[in-house]
Structures are given as structure tokens and as C-alpha cells.
């Protein structure tokens, strides 16, 4: 179980909000608690995520304007490990983490 604070962008206003996040990696529940708006509990498999550098962006749906920006490395590692364990990792994140030999192998198969 890990508890962090993250930045929440609601997609309407330009002012980011602080949100408290609790993640339990055994059952995959993420608890989001905002200062205004209460508490919501979601499963980690329901989120769409994008990873840029050392930050992770979570969205509830793919076309959702709101997002959560997380720069806590411990949380990111736990979240990615959980998604890999459940085989719910995106193609982009899978390809970014591959070696150069894998890219050559994929290119030979596609072009061959």
C-alpha cells in the first residue's frame, strides 16, 4: 500500500488541484480523495495511462479531458508491475521498454 499526493487536471479550469492517492498492489484498488468532491475507489485496470519520462499520466477513459499527473517513482514502479502482472500493459509502453535487438527482430518480420 502506498499513499501519495498528485496533481489533478480537471480539463475545465487551468488550475491544477492536489489529490491524495492510495494504491494497494495486492488487489489493485486505487482510492482517489479530493479536497472537494469526496472519495472514489477504482480498480487499477480501469485506467488508461501514458508514461512520459519520469511522470505517469492516468485517465479514466481514453477521450477524457481530466488527468492525474504522478511523478512519484515508487508509485509508478508499483503501478507498472501490477499492470504487467495482469497483462494490461499498452503497446506503446511495451515497445518503449524493449531492447534494440527486439526492434531489429520486429523490423525483419514486418519487412520480410
mmCIF file of the C-alpha atoms, coordinates in Angstrom:
data_MODEL
# 
_entry.id   MODEL 
# 
loop_
_atom_site.group_PDB 
_atom_site.id 
_atom_site.type_symbol 
_atom_site.label_atom_id 
_atom_site.label_alt_id 
_atom_site.label_comp_id 
_atom_site.label_asym_id 
_atom_site.label_entity_id 
_atom_site.label_seq_id 
_atom_site.pdbx_PDB_ins_code 
_atom_site.Cartn_x 
_atom_site.Cartn_y 
_atom_site.Cartn_z 
_atom_site.occupancy 
_atom_site.B_iso_or_equiv 
_atom_site.pdbx_formal_charge 
_atom_site.auth_seq_id 
_atom_site.auth_comp_id 
_atom_site.auth_asym_id 
_atom_site.auth_atom_id 
_atom_site.pdbx_PDB_model_num 
ATOM 1   C CA . UNK A 1 1   ? 0.000   0.000  0.000   1.00 0.00 ? 1   UNK A CA 1 
ATOM 2   C CA . UNK A 1 2   ? 1.394   3.368  -0.982  1.00 0.00 ? 2   UNK A CA 1 
ATOM 3   C CA . UNK A 1 3   ? -0.055  6.828  -0.314  1.00 0.00 ? 3   UNK A CA 1 
ATOM 4   C CA . UNK A 1 4   ? 0.985   9.848  -2.381  1.00 0.00 ? 4   UNK A CA 1 
ATOM 5   C CA . UNK A 1 5   ? -0.144  13.294 -3.434  1.00 0.00 ? 5   UNK A CA 1 
ATOM 6   C CA . UNK A 1 6   ? -0.510  14.006 -7.136  1.00 0.00 ? 6   UNK A CA 1 
ATOM 7   C CA . UNK A 1 7   ? -1.648  16.790 -9.436  1.00 0.00 ? 7   UNK A CA 1 
ATOM 8   C CA . UNK A 1 8   ? -5.175  16.572 -10.844 1.00 0.00 ? 8   UNK A CA 1 
ATOM 9   C CA . UNK A 1 9   ? -6.171  18.430 -14.003 1.00 0.00 ? 9   UNK A CA 1 
ATOM 10  C CA . UNK A 1 10  ? -9.958  18.503 -14.424 1.00 0.00 ? 10  UNK A CA 1 
ATOM 11  C CA . UNK A 1 11  ? -9.892  19.565 -18.073 1.00 0.00 ? 11  UNK A CA 1 
ATOM 12  C CA . UNK A 1 12  ? -12.135 22.577 -17.465 1.00 0.00 ? 12  UNK A CA 1 
ATOM 13  C CA . UNK A 1 13  ? -10.082 25.062 -15.489 1.00 0.00 ? 13  UNK A CA 1 
ATOM 14  C CA . UNK A 1 14  ? -6.416  25.821 -15.972 1.00 0.00 ? 14  UNK A CA 1 
ATOM 15  C CA . UNK A 1 15  ? -5.677  25.497 -12.252 1.00 0.00 ? 15  UNK A CA 1 
ATOM 16  C CA . UNK A 1 16  ? -4.369  22.083 -11.152 1.00 0.00 ? 16  UNK A CA 1 
ATOM 17  C CA . UNK A 1 17  ? -5.651  20.551 -7.917  1.00 0.00 ? 17  UNK A CA 1 
ATOM 18  C CA . UNK A 1 18  ? -3.895  18.348 -5.398  1.00 0.00 ? 18  UNK A CA 1 
ATOM 19  C CA . UNK A 1 19  ? -5.343  14.858 -4.985  1.00 0.00 ? 19  UNK A CA 1 
ATOM 20  C CA . UNK A 1 20  ? -4.446  12.119 -2.493  1.00 0.00 ? 20  UNK A CA 1 
ATOM 21  C CA . UNK A 1 21  ? -3.996  8.661  -3.987  1.00 0.00 ? 21  UNK A CA 1 
ATOM 22  C CA . UNK A 1 22  ? -3.766  5.321  -2.203  1.00 0.00 ? 22  UNK A CA 1 
ATOM 23  C CA . UNK A 1 23  ? -2.759  2.278  -4.237  1.00 0.00 ? 23  UNK A CA 1 
ATOM 24  C CA . UNK A 1 24  ? -2.923  -1.289 -2.963  1.00 0.00 ? 24  UNK A CA 1 
ATOM 25  C CA . UNK A 1 25  ? -0.894  -3.511 -5.291  1.00 0.00 ? 25  UNK A CA 1 
ATOM 26  C CA . UNK A 1 26  ? -2.294  -6.782 -3.913  1.00 0.00 ? 26  UNK A CA 1 
ATOM 27  C CA . UNK A 1 27  ? -5.877  -6.238 -5.093  1.00 0.00 ? 27  UNK A CA 1 
ATOM 28  C CA . UNK A 1 28  ? -5.271  -3.324 -7.481  1.00 0.00 ? 28  UNK A CA 1 
ATOM 29  C CA . UNK A 1 29  ? -7.543  -0.730 -5.901  1.00 0.00 ? 29  UNK A CA 1 
ATOM 30  C CA . UNK A 1 30  ? -6.812  2.950  -6.274  1.00 0.00 ? 30  UNK A CA 1 
ATOM 31  C CA . UNK A 1 31  ? -8.528  5.332  -3.871  1.00 0.00 ? 31  UNK A CA 1 
ATOM 32  C CA . UNK A 1 32  ? -8.751  8.940  -5.026  1.00 0.00 ? 32  UNK A CA 1 
ATOM 33  C CA . UNK A 1 33  ? -9.639  11.580 -2.455  1.00 0.00 ? 33  UNK A CA 1 
ATOM 34  C CA . UNK A 1 34  ? -10.055 15.198 -3.493  1.00 0.00 ? 34  UNK A CA 1 
ATOM 35  C CA . UNK A 1 35  ? -10.378 18.116 -1.105  1.00 0.00 ? 35  UNK A CA 1 
ATOM 36  C CA . UNK A 1 36  ? -13.700 18.983 -2.737  1.00 0.00 ? 36  UNK A CA 1 
ATOM 37  C CA . UNK A 1 37  ? -15.685 16.115 -4.176  1.00 0.00 ? 37  UNK A CA 1 
ATOM 38  C CA . UNK A 1 38  ? -15.189 13.229 -1.799  1.00 0.00 ? 38  UNK A CA 1 
ATOM 39  C CA . UNK A 1 39  ? -13.592 9.836  -2.239  1.00 0.00 ? 39  UNK A CA 1 
ATOM 40  C CA . UNK A 1 40  ? -13.801 7.383  -5.127  1.00 0.00 ? 40  UNK A CA 1 
ATOM 41  C CA . UNK A 1 41  ? -12.382 3.875  -5.316  1.00 0.00 ? 41  UNK A CA 1 
ATOM 42  C CA . UNK A 1 42  ? -11.460 2.367  -8.696  1.00 0.00 ? 42  UNK A CA 1 
ATOM 43  C CA . UNK A 1 43  ? -9.611  -0.658 -9.977  1.00 0.00 ? 43  UNK A CA 1 
ATOM 44  C CA . UNK A 1 44  ? -6.165  -0.049 -11.489 1.00 0.00 ? 44  UNK A CA 1 
ATOM 45  C CA . UNK A 1 45  ? -7.199  -1.902 -14.658 1.00 0.00 ? 45  UNK A CA 1 
ATOM 46  C CA . UNK A 1 46  ? -9.845  0.757  -15.419 1.00 0.00 ? 46  UNK A CA 1 
ATOM 47  C CA . UNK A 1 47  ? -7.271  3.496  -16.003 1.00 0.00 ? 47  UNK A CA 1 
ATOM 48  C CA . UNK A 1 48  ? -5.627  4.443  -19.275 1.00 0.00 ? 48  UNK A CA 1 
ATOM 49  C CA . UNK A 1 49  ? -2.072  5.581  -18.705 1.00 0.00 ? 49  UNK A CA 1 
ATOM 50  C CA . UNK A 1 50  ? 0.744   7.273  -20.541 1.00 0.00 ? 50  UNK A CA 1 
ATOM 51  C CA . UNK A 1 51  ? 4.311   7.462  -19.310 1.00 0.00 ? 51  UNK A CA 1 
ATOM 52  C CA . UNK A 1 52  ? 6.487   10.412 -20.283 1.00 0.00 ? 52  UNK A CA 1 
ATOM 53  C CA . UNK A 1 53  ? 9.962   10.473 -18.753 1.00 0.00 ? 53  UNK A CA 1 
ATOM 54  C CA . UNK A 1 54  ? 9.619   10.140 -15.013 1.00 0.00 ? 54  UNK A CA 1 
ATOM 55  C CA . UNK A 1 55  ? 5.905   11.062 -14.878 1.00 0.00 ? 55  UNK A CA 1 
ATOM 56  C CA . UNK A 1 56  ? 2.811   8.918  -15.257 1.00 0.00 ? 56  UNK A CA 1 
ATOM 57  C CA . UNK A 1 57  ? -0.492  10.331 -16.505 1.00 0.00 ? 57  UNK A CA 1 
ATOM 58  C CA . UNK A 1 58  ? -3.680  8.467  -15.574 1.00 0.00 ? 58  UNK A CA 1 
ATOM 59  C CA . UNK A 1 59  ? -7.056  8.918  -17.270 1.00 0.00 ? 59  UNK A CA 1 
ATOM 60  C CA . UNK A 1 60  ? -10.324 7.156  -16.530 1.00 0.00 ? 60  UNK A CA 1 
ATOM 61  C CA . UNK A 1 61  ? -11.255 6.954  -20.211 1.00 0.00 ? 61  UNK A CA 1 
ATOM 62  C CA . UNK A 1 62  ? -9.223  7.375  -23.367 1.00 0.00 ? 62  UNK A CA 1 
ATOM 63  C CA . UNK A 1 63  ? -11.025 10.536 -24.503 1.00 0.00 ? 63  UNK A CA 1 
ATOM 64  C CA . UNK A 1 64  ? -11.316 12.046 -21.032 1.00 0.00 ? 64  UNK A CA 1 
ATOM 65  C CA . UNK A 1 65  ? -10.093 15.624 -20.646 1.00 0.00 ? 65  UNK A CA 1 
ATOM 66  C CA . UNK A 1 66  ? -9.198  15.198 -16.986 1.00 0.00 ? 66  UNK A CA 1 
ATOM 67  C CA . UNK A 1 67  ? -5.961  13.510 -15.981 1.00 0.00 ? 67  UNK A CA 1 
ATOM 68  C CA . UNK A 1 68  ? -3.805  12.802 -12.946 1.00 0.00 ? 68  UNK A CA 1 
ATOM 69  C CA . UNK A 1 69  ? -0.080  13.557 -13.125 1.00 0.00 ? 69  UNK A CA 1 
ATOM 70  C CA . UNK A 1 70  ? 2.084   11.369 -10.877 1.00 0.00 ? 70  UNK A CA 1 
ATOM 71  C CA . UNK A 1 71  ? 5.831   11.917 -10.516 1.00 0.00 ? 71  UNK A CA 1 
ATOM 72  C CA . UNK A 1 72  ? 6.402   9.580  -7.546  1.00 0.00 ? 72  UNK A CA 1 
ATOM 73  C CA . UNK A 1 73  ? 8.791   6.853  -8.749  1.00 0.00 ? 73  UNK A CA 1 
ATOM 74  C CA . UNK A 1 74  ? 7.715   4.252  -6.158  1.00 0.00 ? 74  UNK A CA 1 
ATOM 75  C CA . UNK A 1 75  ? 4.074   4.562  -7.199  1.00 0.00 ? 75  UNK A CA 1 
ATOM 76  C CA . UNK A 1 76  ? 4.963   4.360  -10.896 1.00 0.00 ? 76  UNK A CA 1 
ATOM 77  C CA . UNK A 1 77  ? 7.011   1.181  -10.395 1.00 0.00 ? 77  UNK A CA 1 
ATOM 78  C CA . UNK A 1 78  ? 4.238   -0.496 -8.368  1.00 0.00 ? 78  UNK A CA 1 
ATOM 79  C CA . UNK A 1 79  ? 1.556   0.518  -10.876 1.00 0.00 ? 79  UNK A CA 1 
ATOM 80  C CA . UNK A 1 80  ? 3.540   -0.729 -13.903 1.00 0.00 ? 80  UNK A CA 1 
ATOM 81  C CA . UNK A 1 81  ? 4.420   -4.006 -12.132 1.00 0.00 ? 81  UNK A CA 1 
ATOM 82  C CA . UNK A 1 82  ? 0.761   -4.568 -11.282 1.00 0.00 ? 82  UNK A CA 1 
ATOM 83  C CA . UNK A 1 83  ? -0.360  -3.883 -14.871 1.00 0.00 ? 83  UNK A CA 1 
ATOM 84  C CA . UNK A 1 84  ? 2.345   -6.206 -16.259 1.00 0.00 ? 84  UNK A CA 1 
ATOM 85  C CA . UNK A 1 85  ? 1.308   -8.918 -13.826 1.00 0.00 ? 85  UNK A CA 1 
ATOM 86  C CA . UNK A 1 86  ? -2.308  -8.614 -15.032 1.00 0.00 ? 86  UNK A CA 1 
ATOM 87  C CA . UNK A 1 87  ? -1.135  -8.333 -18.675 1.00 0.00 ? 87  UNK A CA 1 
ATOM 88  C CA . UNK A 1 88  ? -2.864  -4.977 -19.076 1.00 0.00 ? 88  UNK A CA 1 
ATOM 89  C CA . UNK A 1 89  ? 0.091   -3.029 -20.457 1.00 0.00 ? 89  UNK A CA 1 
ATOM 90  C CA . UNK A 1 90  ? -0.238  -0.859 -23.545 1.00 0.00 ? 90  UNK A CA 1 
ATOM 91  C CA . UNK A 1 91  ? 1.552   -1.477 -26.832 1.00 0.00 ? 91  UNK A CA 1 
ATOM 92  C CA . UNK A 1 92  ? 3.398   1.845  -26.630 1.00 0.00 ? 92  UNK A CA 1 
ATOM 93  C CA . UNK A 1 93  ? 4.786   1.177  -23.140 1.00 0.00 ? 93  UNK A CA 1 
ATOM 94  C CA . UNK A 1 94  ? 5.702   -2.363 -24.171 1.00 0.00 ? 94  UNK A CA 1 
ATOM 95  C CA . UNK A 1 95  ? 7.676   -1.133 -27.196 1.00 0.00 ? 95  UNK A CA 1 
ATOM 96  C CA . UNK A 1 96  ? 9.448   1.627  -25.265 1.00 0.00 ? 96  UNK A CA 1 
ATOM 97  C CA . UNK A 1 97  ? 10.850  -0.894 -22.778 1.00 0.00 ? 97  UNK A CA 1 
ATOM 98  C CA . UNK A 1 98  ? 12.270  -3.289 -25.391 1.00 0.00 ? 98  UNK A CA 1 
ATOM 99  C CA . UNK A 1 99  ? 15.898  -3.690 -26.398 1.00 0.00 ? 99  UNK A CA 1 
ATOM 100 C CA . UNK A 1 100 ? 17.481  -2.791 -29.736 1.00 0.00 ? 100 UNK A CA 1 
ATOM 101 C CA . UNK A 1 101 ? 17.615  -6.478 -30.769 1.00 0.00 ? 101 UNK A CA 1 
ATOM 102 C CA . UNK A 1 102 ? 13.851  -6.710 -30.376 1.00 0.00 ? 102 UNK A CA 1 
ATOM 103 C CA . UNK A 1 103 ? 13.353  -3.727 -32.704 1.00 0.00 ? 103 UNK A CA 1 
ATOM 104 C CA . UNK A 1 104 ? 15.559  -5.362 -35.345 1.00 0.00 ? 104 UNK A CA 1 
ATOM 105 C CA . UNK A 1 105 ? 13.666  -8.638 -34.957 1.00 0.00 ? 105 UNK A CA 1 
ATOM 106 C CA . UNK A 1 106 ? 10.294  -6.885 -35.387 1.00 0.00 ? 106 UNK A CA 1 
ATOM 107 C CA . UNK A 1 107 ? 11.592  -4.965 -38.432 1.00 0.00 ? 107 UNK A CA 1 
ATOM 108 C CA . UNK A 1 108 ? 12.860  -8.171 -40.081 1.00 0.00 ? 108 UNK A CA 1 
ATOM 109 C CA . UNK A 1 109 ? 9.496   -9.874 -39.533 1.00 0.00 ? 109 UNK A CA 1 
ATOM 110 C CA . UNK A 1 110 ? 7.487   -6.908 -40.827 1.00 0.00 ? 110 UNK A CA 1 
ATOM 111 C CA . UNK A 1 111 ? 9.684   -6.273 -43.861 1.00 0.00 ? 111 UNK A CA 1 
ATOM 112 C CA . UNK A 1 112 ? 10.335  -9.931 -44.605 1.00 0.00 ? 112 UNK A CA 1 
# 
